[in-house]
Short mmCIF file of C-alpha atoms in Angstrom, two decimals:
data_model
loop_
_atom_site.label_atom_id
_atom_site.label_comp_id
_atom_site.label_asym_id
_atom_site.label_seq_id
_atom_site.Cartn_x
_atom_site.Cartn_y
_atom_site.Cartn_z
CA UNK A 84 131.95 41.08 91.51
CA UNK A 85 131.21 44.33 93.79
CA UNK A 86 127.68 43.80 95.03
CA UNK A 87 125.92 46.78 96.61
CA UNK A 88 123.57 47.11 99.43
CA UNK A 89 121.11 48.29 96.70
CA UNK A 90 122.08 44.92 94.92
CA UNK A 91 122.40 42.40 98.36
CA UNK A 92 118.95 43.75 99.60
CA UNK A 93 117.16 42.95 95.72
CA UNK A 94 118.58 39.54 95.85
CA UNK A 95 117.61 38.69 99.30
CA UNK A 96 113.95 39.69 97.90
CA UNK A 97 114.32 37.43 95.24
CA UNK A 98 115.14 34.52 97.27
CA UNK A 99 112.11 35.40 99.82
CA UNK A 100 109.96 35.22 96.73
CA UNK A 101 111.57 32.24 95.30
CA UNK A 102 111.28 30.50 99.05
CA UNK A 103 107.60 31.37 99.33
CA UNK A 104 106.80 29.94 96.05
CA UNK A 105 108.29 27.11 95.81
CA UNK A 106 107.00 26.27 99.60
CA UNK A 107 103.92 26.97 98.21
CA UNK A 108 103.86 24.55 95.17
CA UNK A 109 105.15 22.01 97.48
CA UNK A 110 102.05 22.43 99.40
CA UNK A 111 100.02 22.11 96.67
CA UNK A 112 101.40 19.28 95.19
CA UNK A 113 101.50 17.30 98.49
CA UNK A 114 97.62 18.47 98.72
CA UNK A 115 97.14 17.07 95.29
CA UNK A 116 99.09 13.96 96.34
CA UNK A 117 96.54 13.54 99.71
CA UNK A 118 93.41 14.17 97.52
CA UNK A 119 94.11 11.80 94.83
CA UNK A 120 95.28 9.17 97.53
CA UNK A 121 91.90 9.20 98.94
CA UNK A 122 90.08 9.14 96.51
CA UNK A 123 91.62 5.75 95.64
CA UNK A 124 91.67 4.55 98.92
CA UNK A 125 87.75 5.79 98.77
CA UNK A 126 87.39 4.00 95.42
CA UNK A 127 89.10 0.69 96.98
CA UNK A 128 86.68 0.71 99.55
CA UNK A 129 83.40 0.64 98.35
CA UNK A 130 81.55 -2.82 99.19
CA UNK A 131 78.22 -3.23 97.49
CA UNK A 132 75.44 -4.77 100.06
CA UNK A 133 71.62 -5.03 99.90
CA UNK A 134 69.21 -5.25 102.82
CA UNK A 135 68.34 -8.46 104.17
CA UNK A 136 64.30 -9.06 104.41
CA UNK A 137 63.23 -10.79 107.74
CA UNK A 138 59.96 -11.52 108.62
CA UNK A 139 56.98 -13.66 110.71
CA UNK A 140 53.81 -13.64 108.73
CA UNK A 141 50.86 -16.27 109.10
CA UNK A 142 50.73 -19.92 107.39
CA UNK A 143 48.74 -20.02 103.93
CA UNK A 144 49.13 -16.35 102.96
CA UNK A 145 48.12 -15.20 99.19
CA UNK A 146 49.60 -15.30 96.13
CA UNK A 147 50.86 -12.12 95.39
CA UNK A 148 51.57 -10.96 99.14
CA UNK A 149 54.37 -8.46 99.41
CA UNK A 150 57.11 -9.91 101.52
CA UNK A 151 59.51 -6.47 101.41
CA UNK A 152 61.77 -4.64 99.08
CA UNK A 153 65.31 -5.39 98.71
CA UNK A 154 67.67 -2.01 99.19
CA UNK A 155 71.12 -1.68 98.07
CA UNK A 156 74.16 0.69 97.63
CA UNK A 157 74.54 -0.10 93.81
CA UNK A 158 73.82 2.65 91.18
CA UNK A 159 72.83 2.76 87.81
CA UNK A 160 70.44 -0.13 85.89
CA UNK A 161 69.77 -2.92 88.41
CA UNK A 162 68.53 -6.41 87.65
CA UNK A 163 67.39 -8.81 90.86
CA UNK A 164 67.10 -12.68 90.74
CA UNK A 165 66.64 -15.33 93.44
CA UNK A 166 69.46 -17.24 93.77
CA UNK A 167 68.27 -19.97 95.38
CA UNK A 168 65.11 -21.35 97.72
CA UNK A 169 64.57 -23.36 100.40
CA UNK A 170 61.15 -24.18 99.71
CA UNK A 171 60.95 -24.27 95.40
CA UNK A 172 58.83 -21.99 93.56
CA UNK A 173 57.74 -20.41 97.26
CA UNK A 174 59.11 -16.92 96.15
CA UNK A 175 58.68 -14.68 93.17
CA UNK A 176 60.68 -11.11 92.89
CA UNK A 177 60.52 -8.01 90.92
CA UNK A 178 63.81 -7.93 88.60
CA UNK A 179 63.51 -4.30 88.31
CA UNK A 180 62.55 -3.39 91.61
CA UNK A 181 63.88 -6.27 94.13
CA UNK A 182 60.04 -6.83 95.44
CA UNK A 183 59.28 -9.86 97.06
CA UNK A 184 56.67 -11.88 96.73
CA UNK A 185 54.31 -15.08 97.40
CA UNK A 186 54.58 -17.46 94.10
CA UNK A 187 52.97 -20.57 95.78
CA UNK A 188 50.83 -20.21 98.81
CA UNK A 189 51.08 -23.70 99.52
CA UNK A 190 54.60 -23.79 99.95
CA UNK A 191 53.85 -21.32 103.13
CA UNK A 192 52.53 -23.93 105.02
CA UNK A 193 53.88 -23.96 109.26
CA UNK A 194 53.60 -28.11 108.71
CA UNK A 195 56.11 -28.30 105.95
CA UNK A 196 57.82 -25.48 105.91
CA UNK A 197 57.83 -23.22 109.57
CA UNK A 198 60.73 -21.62 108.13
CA UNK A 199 61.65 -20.49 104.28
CA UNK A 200 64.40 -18.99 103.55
CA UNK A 201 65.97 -17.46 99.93
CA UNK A 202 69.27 -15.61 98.21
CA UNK A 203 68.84 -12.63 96.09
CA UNK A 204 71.27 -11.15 93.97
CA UNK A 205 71.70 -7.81 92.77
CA UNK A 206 74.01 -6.42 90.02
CA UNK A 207 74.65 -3.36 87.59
CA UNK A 208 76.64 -5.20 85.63
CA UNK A 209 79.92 -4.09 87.12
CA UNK A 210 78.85 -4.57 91.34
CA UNK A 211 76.91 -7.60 92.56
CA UNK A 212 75.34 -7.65 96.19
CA UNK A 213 73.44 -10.16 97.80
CA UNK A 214 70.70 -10.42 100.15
CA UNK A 215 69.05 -13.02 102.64
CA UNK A 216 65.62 -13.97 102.87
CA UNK A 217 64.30 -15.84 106.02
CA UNK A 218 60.36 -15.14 106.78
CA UNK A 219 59.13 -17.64 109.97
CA UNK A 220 55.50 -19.03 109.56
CA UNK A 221 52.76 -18.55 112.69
CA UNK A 222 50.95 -21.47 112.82
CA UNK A 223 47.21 -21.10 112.56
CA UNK A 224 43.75 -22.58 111.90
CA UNK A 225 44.55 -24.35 108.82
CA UNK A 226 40.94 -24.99 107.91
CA UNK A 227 39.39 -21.68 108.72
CA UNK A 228 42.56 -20.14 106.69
CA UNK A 229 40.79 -22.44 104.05
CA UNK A 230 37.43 -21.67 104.01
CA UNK A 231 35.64 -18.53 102.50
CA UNK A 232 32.05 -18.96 102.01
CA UNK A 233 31.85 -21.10 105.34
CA UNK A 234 34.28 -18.82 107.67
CA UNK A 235 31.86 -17.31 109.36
CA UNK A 236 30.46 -20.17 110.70
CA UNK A 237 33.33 -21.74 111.20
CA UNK A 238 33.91 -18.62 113.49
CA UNK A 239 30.96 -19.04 115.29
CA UNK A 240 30.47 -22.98 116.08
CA UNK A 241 32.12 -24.43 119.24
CA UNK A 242 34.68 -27.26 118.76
CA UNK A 243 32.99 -30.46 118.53
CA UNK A 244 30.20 -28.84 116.21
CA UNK A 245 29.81 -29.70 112.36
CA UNK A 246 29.27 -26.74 110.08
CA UNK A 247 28.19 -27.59 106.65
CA UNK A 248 30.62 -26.00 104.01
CA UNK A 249 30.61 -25.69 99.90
CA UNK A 250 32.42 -28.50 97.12
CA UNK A 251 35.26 -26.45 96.84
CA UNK A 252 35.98 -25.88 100.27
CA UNK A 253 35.72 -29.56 100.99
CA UNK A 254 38.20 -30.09 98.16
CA UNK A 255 40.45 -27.53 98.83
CA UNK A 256 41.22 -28.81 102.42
CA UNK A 257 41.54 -32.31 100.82
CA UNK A 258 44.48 -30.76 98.75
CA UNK A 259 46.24 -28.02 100.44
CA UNK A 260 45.92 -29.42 104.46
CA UNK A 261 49.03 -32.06 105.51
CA UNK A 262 48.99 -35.62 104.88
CA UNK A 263 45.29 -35.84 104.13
CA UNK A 264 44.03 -39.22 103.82
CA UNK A 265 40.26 -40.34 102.33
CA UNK A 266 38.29 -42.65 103.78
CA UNK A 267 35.35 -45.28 104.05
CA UNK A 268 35.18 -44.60 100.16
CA UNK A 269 37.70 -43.20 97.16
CA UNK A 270 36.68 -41.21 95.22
CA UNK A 271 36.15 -43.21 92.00
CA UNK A 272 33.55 -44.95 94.18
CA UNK A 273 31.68 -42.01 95.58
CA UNK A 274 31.43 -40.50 91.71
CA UNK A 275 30.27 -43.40 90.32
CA UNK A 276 28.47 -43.77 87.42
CA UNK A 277 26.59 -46.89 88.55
CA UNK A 278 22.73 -46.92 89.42
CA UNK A 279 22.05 -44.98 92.71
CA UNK A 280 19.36 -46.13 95.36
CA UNK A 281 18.36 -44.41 98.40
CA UNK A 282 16.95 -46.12 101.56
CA UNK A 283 13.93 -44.61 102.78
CA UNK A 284 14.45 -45.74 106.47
CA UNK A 285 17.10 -43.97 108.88
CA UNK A 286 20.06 -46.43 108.82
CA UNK A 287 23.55 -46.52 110.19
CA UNK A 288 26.46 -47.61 107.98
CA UNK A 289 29.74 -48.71 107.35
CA UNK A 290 31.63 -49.31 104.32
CA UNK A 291 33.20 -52.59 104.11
CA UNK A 292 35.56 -51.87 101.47
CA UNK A 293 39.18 -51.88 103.19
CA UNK A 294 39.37 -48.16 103.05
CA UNK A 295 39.46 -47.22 106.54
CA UNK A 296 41.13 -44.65 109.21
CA UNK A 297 44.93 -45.61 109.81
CA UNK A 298 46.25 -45.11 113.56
CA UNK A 299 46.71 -41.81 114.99
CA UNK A 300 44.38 -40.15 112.23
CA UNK A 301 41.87 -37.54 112.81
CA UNK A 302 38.44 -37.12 111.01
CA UNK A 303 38.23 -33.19 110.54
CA UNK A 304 35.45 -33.50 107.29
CA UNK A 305 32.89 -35.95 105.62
CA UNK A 306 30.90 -35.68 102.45
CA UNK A 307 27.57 -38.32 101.69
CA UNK A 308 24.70 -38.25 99.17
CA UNK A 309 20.88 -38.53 100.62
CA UNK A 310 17.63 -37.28 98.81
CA UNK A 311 15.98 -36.03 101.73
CA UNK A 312 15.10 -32.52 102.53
CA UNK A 313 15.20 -30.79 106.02
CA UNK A 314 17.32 -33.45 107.38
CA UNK A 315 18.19 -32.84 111.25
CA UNK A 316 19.17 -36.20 112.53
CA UNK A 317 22.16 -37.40 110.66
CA UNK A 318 25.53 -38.41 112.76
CA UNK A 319 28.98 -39.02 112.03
CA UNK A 320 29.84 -42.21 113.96
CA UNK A 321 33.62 -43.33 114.83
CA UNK A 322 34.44 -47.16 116.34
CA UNK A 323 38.23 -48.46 117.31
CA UNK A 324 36.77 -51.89 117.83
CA UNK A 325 35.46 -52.73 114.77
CA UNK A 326 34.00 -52.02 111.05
CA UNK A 327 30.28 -53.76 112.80
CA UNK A 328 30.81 -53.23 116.80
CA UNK A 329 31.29 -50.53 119.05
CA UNK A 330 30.07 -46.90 117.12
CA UNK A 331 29.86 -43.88 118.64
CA UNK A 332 29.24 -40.13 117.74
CA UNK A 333 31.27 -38.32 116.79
CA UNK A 334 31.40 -34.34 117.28
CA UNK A 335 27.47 -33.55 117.51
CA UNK A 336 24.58 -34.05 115.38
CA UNK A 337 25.00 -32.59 111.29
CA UNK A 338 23.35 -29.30 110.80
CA UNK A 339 20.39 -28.88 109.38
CA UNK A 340 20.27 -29.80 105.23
CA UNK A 341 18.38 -30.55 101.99
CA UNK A 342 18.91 -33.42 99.32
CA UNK A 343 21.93 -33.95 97.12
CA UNK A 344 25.48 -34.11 97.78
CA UNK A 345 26.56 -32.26 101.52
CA UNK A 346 29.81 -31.57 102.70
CA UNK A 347 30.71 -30.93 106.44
CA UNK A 348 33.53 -30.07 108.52
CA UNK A 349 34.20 -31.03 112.25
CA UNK A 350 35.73 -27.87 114.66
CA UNK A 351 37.99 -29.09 117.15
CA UNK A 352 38.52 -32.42 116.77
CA UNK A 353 40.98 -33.96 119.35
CA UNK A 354 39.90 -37.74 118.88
CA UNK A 355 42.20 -40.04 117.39
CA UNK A 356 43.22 -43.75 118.01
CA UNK A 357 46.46 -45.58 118.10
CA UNK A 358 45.18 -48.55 116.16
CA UNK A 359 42.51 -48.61 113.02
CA UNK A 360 39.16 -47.54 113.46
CA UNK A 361 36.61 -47.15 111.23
CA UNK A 362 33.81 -44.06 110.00
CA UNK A 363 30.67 -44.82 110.30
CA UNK A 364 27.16 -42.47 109.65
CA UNK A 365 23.62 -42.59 110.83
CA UNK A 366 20.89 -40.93 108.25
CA UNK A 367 19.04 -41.84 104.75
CA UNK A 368 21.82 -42.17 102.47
CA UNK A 369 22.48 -43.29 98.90
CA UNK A 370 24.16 -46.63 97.51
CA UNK A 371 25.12 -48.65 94.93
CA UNK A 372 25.35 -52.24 93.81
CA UNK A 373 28.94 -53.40 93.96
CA UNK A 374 29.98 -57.26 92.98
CA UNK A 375 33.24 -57.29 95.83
CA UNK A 376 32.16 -54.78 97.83
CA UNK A 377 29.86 -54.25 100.93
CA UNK A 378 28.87 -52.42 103.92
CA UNK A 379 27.54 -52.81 107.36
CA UNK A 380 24.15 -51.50 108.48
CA UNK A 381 21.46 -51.46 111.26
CA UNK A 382 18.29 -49.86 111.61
CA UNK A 383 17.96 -46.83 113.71
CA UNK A 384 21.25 -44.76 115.70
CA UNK A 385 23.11 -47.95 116.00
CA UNK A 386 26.30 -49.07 117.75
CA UNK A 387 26.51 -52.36 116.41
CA UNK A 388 25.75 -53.06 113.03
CA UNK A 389 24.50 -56.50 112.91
CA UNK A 390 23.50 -56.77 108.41
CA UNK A 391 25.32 -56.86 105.52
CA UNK A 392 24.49 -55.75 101.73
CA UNK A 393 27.05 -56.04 98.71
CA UNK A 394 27.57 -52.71 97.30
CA UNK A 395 28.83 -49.40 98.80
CA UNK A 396 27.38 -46.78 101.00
CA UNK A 397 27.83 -43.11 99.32
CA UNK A 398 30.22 -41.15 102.02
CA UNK A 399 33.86 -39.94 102.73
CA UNK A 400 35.48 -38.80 105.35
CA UNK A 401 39.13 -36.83 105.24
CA UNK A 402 41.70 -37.44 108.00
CA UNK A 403 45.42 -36.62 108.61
CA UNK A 404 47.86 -37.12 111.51
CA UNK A 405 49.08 -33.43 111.44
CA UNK A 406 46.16 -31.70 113.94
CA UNK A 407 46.22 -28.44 111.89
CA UNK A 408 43.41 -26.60 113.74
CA UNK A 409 42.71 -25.14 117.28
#
C-alpha cells in the first residue's frame, strides 16, 4: 500500500492522540489504584481509645461528685460501663454520657483506700475502647469532714479542747471513721431500758464492766447522760494504771451544757498508751442497777477511785488506732 505524506502525517496524529490517551487513563487508573489503597490502609488503621481520668481530690467527698467525663474516638450510639473497681461500689458512671461519679463516699476514705482505681469500657456496638480510672485521696481532718452542725466550732477550738456536737454527728463518726472501737459501755447498756438514777453530788467514775480502751487507742469522742443544767465542771479522765488508780484529764474541761443526753468530741488528741487503760469522767451523771456489773467512784475530781456500786455508769467513749485528725 502507497501511503502519502497527506496519509503518514494523519496517522502519526492518530497515534499522538492514541499515546496521550491511553497515558492518560493509565494515570487515572493508577490514581484510582493510590486512592482506594489508602483509604484501606486508612480504614485498617483506625484504633478506638477513650481518655483516661486522673485525679487527687480530698478523703470523704459526696455522693454524687463529678469525677470527669470519659472522651473517645468512637461514633455513633455509645453505651459506657465500669469494668471493674478497686474499691466495690466506689464509682457510679453515666452509660450515655461516660460521667463519673461518687456511688459510696465511704469507700473514698485516705485510711482504706489512698488510692482507687477503675476500667471503663466504651462501645458502639461494632468498636470498643477502654479507659483507666485512678483518682489519689488527700488525707484530711476526718472528723471535721464529718461534722456539719458542729464545724464551726470545730474550726475554732484549739486541739486539746472539747466541743459539744449533735446525735448524729456522734454517730456518724462512730460509723464512717477507721477502726472505731466503743468503750467503758456498749451500747445496749447506755440505751437501756432499766430504771435510771442520777447522783446529786459531783462524782468521778469508772465503769467496771470489761469494756475498756485496747493499746495504742485514742479517745477522740464521749457521750453520758446527767440531769443537770448549766453544767461547767465535767472532765473526761484517762488512767494506764488502772480501772480505780491513777486518773487524769484528759483534753480540758467539757463545755458548757444542760440536762439530757450530751455528746462531745476531743480536737487534737495525740494521747494514746501501749498497754490498756481505762475512761474515766468527773460530773453528776446517770446510772443503773446492774446484777454483774459495777463501777468505780469517788467523791469530788478524783484520781483514785477508792468505792464500788453494782450497776453501770451512763457514758461512752469512741477510740481507734488510725489518728484520723490534725
Amino acid at each position: 500500500m502507497n501511503f502519502s505524506k497527506k496519509n503518514h502525517e494523519h496517522l502519526r496524529l492518530n497515534i499522538i492522540y492514541v499515546s496521550k490517551n491511553l497515558i492518560g487513563f493509565l494515570i487515572i487508573i493508577t490514581l484510582m489504584t493510590i486512592m482506594v489503597s489508602c483509604s484501606n490502609e486508612d480504614s485498617d488503621s483506625f484504633i478506638p481509645s477513650a481518655s483516661d481520668i486522673l485525679q487527687t481530690i480530698d478523703e470523704n467527698p459526696t455522693e454524687g461528685q463529678s469525677l470527669g467525663t470519659v472522651a473517645t474516638n468512637l461514633t455513633g450510639t455509645l453505651l459506657y460501663s465500669i469494668s471493674s473497681q478497686t474499691a466495690n461500689g466506689a464509682f457510679a458512671i453515666n452509660s450515655t454520657t461516660g460521667e463519673i461519679f461518687v456511688n459510696d463516699p465511704l469507700k473514698f476514705d485516705y485510711e482504706i483506700n489512698p488510692l482507687i482505681q477503675a476500667t471503663i469500657s466504651v462501645t458502639n456496638s461494632i468498636d470498643t475502647a477502654t479507659s483507666s480510672v485512678l483518682i489519689s485521696l488527700n488525707n484530711i481532718d476526718d472528723i471535721f469532714s464529718f461534722l456539719n452542725t458542729s464545724q464551726q466550732a470545730y474550726i475554732n477550738a484549739q486541739n486539746g479542747e472539747w466541743i459539744q456536737v449533735t446525735e448524729d454527728e456522734y454517730n456518724l463518726l462512730a460509723t464512717a471513721l477507721y477502726l472505731v472501737e466503743k468503750t467503758s459501755t456498749s451500747d445496749e447498756h447506755y440505751n437501756t431500758s432499766e430504771s435510771i438514777s442520777y447522783d446529786s453530788g459531783y462524782y468521778t467514775y469508772s465503769n467496771n464492766n470489761g469494756v475498756d480502751i485496747a493499746p495504742l487507742q485514742y479517745v477522740f469522742a464521749i457521750k453520758y447522760k446527767g440531769d443537770d443544767d448549766n453544767v461547767t465542771d465535767a472532765k473526761v479522765k484517762i488512767s494506764s494504771n488502772s480501772i480505780s488508780e491513777g486518773f487524769i484529764d484528759l483534753g480540758q474541761t467539757l463545755p458548757e451544757h444542760n440536762a439530757g443526753d450530751k455528746y462531745f468530741v476531743l480536737k487534737g488528741n495525740s494521747q494514746n498508751f501501749n498497754s490498756t487503760s481505762y475512761l474515766g469522767i468527773s460530773g453528776r451523771l446517770a446510772y443503773v442497777n446492774l446484777a454483774d456489773h459495777n463501777f468505780k467512784y469517788r467523791f469530788g475530781d478524783s484520781e483514785d477511785l477508792t468505792s464500788d456500786w453494782t450497776g453501770i455508769a451512763l457514758y461512752q467513749g469512741l477510740t481507734t488506732t488510725v489518728k484520723q485528725w490534725d
